[in-house]
Short mmCIF file of C-alpha atoms in Angstrom, two decimals:
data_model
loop_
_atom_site.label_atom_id
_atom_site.label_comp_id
_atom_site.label_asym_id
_atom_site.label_seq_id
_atom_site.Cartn_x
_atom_site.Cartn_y
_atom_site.Cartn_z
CA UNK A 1 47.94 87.53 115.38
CA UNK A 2 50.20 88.38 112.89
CA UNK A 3 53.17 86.23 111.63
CA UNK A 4 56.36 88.07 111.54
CA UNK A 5 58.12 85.31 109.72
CA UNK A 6 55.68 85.84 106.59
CA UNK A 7 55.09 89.57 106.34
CA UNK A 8 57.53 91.38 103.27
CA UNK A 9 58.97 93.58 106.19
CA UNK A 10 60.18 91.24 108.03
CA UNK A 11 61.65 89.46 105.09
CA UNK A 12 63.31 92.88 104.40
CA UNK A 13 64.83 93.89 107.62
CA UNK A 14 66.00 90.13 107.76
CA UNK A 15 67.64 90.57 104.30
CA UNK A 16 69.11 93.81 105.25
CA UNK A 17 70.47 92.26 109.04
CA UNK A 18 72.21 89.59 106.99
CA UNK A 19 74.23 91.78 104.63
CA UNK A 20 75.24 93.81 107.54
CA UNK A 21 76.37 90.91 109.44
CA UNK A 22 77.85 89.66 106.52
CA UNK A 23 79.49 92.57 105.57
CA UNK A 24 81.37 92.47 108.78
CA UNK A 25 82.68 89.42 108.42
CA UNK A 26 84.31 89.92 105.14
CA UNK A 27 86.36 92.57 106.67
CA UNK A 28 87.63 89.83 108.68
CA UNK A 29 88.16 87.48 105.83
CA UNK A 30 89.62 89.48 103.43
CA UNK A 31 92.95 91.30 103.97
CA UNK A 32 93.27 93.38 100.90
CA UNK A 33 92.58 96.84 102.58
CA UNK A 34 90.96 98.42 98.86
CA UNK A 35 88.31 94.67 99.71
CA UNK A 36 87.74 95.81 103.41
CA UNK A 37 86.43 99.25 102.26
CA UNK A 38 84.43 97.97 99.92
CA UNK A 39 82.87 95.70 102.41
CA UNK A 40 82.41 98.73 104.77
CA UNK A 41 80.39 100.95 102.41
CA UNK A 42 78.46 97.39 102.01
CA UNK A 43 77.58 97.39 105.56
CA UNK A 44 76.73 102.01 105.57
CA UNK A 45 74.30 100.79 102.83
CA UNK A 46 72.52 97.70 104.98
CA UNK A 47 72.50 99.93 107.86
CA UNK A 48 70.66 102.88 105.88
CA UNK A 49 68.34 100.02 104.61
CA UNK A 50 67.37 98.91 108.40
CA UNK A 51 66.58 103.06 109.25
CA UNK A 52 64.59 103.76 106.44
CA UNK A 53 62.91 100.22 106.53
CA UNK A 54 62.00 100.72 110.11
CA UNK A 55 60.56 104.33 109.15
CA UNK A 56 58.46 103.25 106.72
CA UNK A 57 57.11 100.24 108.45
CA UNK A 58 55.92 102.84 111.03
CA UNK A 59 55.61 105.80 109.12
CA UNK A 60 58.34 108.35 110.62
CA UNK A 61 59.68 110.40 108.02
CA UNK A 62 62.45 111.77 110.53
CA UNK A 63 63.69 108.34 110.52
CA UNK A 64 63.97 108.24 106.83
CA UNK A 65 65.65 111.28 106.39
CA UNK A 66 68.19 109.81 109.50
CA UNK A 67 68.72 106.68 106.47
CA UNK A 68 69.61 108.76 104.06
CA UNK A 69 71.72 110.77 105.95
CA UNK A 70 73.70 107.65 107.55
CA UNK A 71 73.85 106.36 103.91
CA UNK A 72 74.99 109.25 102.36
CA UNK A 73 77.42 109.33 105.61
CA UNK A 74 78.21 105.33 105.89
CA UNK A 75 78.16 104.41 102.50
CA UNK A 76 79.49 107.21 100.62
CA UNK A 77 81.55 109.77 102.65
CA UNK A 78 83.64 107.94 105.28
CA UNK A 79 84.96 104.47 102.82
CA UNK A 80 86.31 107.40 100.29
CA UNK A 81 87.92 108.94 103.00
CA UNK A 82 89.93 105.90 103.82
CA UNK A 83 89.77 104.82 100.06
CA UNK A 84 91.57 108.07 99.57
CA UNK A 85 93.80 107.75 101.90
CA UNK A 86 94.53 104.17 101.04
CA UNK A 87 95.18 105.61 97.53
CA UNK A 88 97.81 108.01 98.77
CA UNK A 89 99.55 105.63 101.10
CA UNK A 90 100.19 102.58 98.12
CA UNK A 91 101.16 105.78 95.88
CA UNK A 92 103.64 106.80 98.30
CA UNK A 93 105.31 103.63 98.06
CA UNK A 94 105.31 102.47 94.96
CA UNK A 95 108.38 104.19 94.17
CA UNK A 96 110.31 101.30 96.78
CA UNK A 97 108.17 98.84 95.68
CA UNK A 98 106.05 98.35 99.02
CA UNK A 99 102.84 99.66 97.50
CA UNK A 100 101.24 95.88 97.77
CA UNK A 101 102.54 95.17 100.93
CA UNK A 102 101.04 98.67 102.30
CA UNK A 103 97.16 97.77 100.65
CA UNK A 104 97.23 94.37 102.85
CA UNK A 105 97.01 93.36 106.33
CA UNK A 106 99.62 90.87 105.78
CA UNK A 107 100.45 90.19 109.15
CA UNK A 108 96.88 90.22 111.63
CA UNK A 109 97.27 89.05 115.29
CA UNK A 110 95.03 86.10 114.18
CA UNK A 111 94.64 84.93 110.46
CA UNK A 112 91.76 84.63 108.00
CA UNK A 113 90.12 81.18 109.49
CA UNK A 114 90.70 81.94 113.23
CA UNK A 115 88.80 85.09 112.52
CA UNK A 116 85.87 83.42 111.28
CA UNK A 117 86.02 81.47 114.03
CA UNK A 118 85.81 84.07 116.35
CA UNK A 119 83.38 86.26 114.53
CA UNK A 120 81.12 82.78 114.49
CA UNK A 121 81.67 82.84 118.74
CA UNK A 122 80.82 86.48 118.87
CA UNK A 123 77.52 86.10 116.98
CA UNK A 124 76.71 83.69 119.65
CA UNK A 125 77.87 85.29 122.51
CA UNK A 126 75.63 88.38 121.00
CA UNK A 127 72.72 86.32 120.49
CA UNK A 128 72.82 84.88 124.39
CA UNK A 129 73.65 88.42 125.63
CA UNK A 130 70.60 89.86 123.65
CA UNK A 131 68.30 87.04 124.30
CA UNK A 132 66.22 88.53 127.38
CA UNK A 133 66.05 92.12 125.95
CA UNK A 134 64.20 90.63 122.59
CA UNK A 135 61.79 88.61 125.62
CA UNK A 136 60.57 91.98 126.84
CA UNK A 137 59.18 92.58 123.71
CA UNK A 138 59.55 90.27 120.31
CA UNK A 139 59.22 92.56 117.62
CA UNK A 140 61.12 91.87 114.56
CA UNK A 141 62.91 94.87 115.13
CA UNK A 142 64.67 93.38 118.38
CA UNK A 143 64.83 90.42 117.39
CA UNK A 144 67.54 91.35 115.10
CA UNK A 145 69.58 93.05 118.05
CA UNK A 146 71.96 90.29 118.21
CA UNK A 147 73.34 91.39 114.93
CA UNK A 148 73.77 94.84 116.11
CA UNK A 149 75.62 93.76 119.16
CA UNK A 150 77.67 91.25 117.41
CA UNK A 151 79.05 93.59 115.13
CA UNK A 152 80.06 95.84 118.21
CA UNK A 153 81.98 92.99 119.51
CA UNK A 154 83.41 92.31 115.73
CA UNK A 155 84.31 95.92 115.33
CA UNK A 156 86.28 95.29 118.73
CA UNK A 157 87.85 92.06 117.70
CA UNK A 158 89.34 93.97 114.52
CA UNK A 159 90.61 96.71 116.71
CA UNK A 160 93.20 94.49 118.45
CA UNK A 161 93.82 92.03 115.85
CA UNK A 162 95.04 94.56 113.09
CA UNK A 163 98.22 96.27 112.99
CA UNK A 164 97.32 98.52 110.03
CA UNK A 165 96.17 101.43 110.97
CA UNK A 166 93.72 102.26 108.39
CA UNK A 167 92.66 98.20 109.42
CA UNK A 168 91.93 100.10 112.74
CA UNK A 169 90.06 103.00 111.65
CA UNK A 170 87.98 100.50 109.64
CA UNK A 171 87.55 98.72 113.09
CA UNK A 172 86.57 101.77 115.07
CA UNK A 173 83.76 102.28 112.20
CA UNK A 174 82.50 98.99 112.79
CA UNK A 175 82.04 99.72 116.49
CA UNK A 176 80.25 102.54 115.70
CA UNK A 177 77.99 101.35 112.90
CA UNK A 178 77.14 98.15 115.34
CA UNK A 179 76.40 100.87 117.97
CA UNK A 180 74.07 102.83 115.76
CA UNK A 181 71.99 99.26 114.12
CA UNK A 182 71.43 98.40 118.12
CA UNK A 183 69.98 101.97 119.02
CA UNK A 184 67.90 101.41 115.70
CA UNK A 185 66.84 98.14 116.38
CA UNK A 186 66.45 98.05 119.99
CA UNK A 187 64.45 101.89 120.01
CA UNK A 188 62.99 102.05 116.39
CA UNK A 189 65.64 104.71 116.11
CA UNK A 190 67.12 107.64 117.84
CA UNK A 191 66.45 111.35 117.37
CA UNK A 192 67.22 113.04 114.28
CA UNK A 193 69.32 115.96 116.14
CA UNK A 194 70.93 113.26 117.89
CA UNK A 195 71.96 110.91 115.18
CA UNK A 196 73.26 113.92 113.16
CA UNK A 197 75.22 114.54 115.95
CA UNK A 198 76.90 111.57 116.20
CA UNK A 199 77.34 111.08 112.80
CA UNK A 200 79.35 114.64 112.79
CA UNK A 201 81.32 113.52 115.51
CA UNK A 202 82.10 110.06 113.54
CA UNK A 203 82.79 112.67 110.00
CA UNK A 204 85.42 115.00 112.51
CA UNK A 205 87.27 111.32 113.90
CA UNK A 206 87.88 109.71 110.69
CA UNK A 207 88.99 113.32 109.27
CA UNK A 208 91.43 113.44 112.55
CA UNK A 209 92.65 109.54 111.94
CA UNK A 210 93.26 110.18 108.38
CA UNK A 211 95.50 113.32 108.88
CA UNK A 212 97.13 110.98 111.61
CA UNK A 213 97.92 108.46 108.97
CA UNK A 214 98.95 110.86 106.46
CA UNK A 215 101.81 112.06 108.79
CA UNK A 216 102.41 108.39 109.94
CA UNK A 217 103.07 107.67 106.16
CA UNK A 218 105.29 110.78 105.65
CA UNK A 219 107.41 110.09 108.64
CA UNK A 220 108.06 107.41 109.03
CA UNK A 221 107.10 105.24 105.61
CA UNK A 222 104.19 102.60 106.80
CA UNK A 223 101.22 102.55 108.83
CA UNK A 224 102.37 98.90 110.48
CA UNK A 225 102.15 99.87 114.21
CA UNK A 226 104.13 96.77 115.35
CA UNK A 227 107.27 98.56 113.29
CA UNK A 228 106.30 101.96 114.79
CA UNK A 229 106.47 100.46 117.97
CA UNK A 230 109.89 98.95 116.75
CA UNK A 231 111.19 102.59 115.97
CA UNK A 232 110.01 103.77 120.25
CA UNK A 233 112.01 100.77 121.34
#
């Protein structure tokens, strides 16, 4: 029987889990917004890595072309959208000298070290939660399905902790990437119709959040929702 622990796949798709993982947790560490995309095209690039690693091992070219598509997509497209739109938003202000303040989340419902904290609890709620799906059948592949789960829960916890709203849109994508690395992981992939699909539907949302924030910015001067909601009251 064949060790997983020792074959170069497995080493791979380990090495590939990890940066995604990791990659979600810097976008709770770091608060510079321009440091948070970064770390988002980090993670599109780990999860095109797990598709096409998992088509090679077992030879389906449809799910290599779905990895270069969701690279191309993840890695490329979607963080210079909100790169762009970052861009546009600390231009805006620069004039009144709020550019700075605009390209951080400077003030998150929990800071920098109760995030890690959480992130830590997530990964191990994720790994307990996953723990008798990767009993029905210990491949590598779901054995790594605690990472895509506790990314879901990550891109969650970024949702409600961040009052940017490109902070937000960066946690929506999170969800959805976390989504995506489970359905890889857990089924060696989902249909190449399908997973163009969704990624068209992700491409349309972002294009619809940006255009949100764009108006946001020109109406009212910041994308902080607590002093939106400050401006309703």
């Amino acid at each position: 029987m064949t060790d997983f622990a020792t074959t170069p796949y497995t080493q791979l798709l380990d090495l590939a889990c990890g940066a995604f993982l990791l990659a979600a947790v810097l976008v709770l560490w770091r608060h510079e917004l321009a440091a948070v995309v970064r770390a988002f095209a980090l993670q599109g690039g780990a999860l095109a890595a797990i598709a096409a690693l998992l088509g090679a091992h077992e030879g389906r070219v449809e799910l290599v072309v779905v990895a270069v598509g969701v690279g191309v997509l993840r890695a490329g497209v979607l963080p210079h959208l909100v790169r762009r739109a970052l861009t546009a938003l600390t231009a805006d202000r620069s004039p009144y000298g709020t550019g700075g303040t605009e390209a951080r989340e400077t003030r998150p419902l929990v800071n920098a070290a109760g995030s890690l904290l959480a992130a830590a609890a997530l990964t191990l709620l994720a790994r307990a939660v996953a723990r008798p799906l990767v009993a029905l059948d210990p491949t590598p592949a779901t054995r790594a399905l605690p990472v895509g789960l506790a990314v879901v829960l990550i891109g969650f916890f970024v949702l409600v902790t961040r009052r940017r709203a490109l902070s937000q849109v960066v946690g929506f994508l999170l969800l959805d990437n976390g989504i995506t690395a489970t359905a890889f992981l857990a089924a060696s992939g989902v249909p190449l119709v399908v997973e163009l699909g969704v990624s068209f539907d992700v491409l349309f949302a972002v294009l619809v959040l940006h255009l949100l924030t764009a108006r946001m910015r020109a109406a009212f001067g910041t994308t902080d929702l607590d002093d939106l909601r400050e401006l309703h009251d």
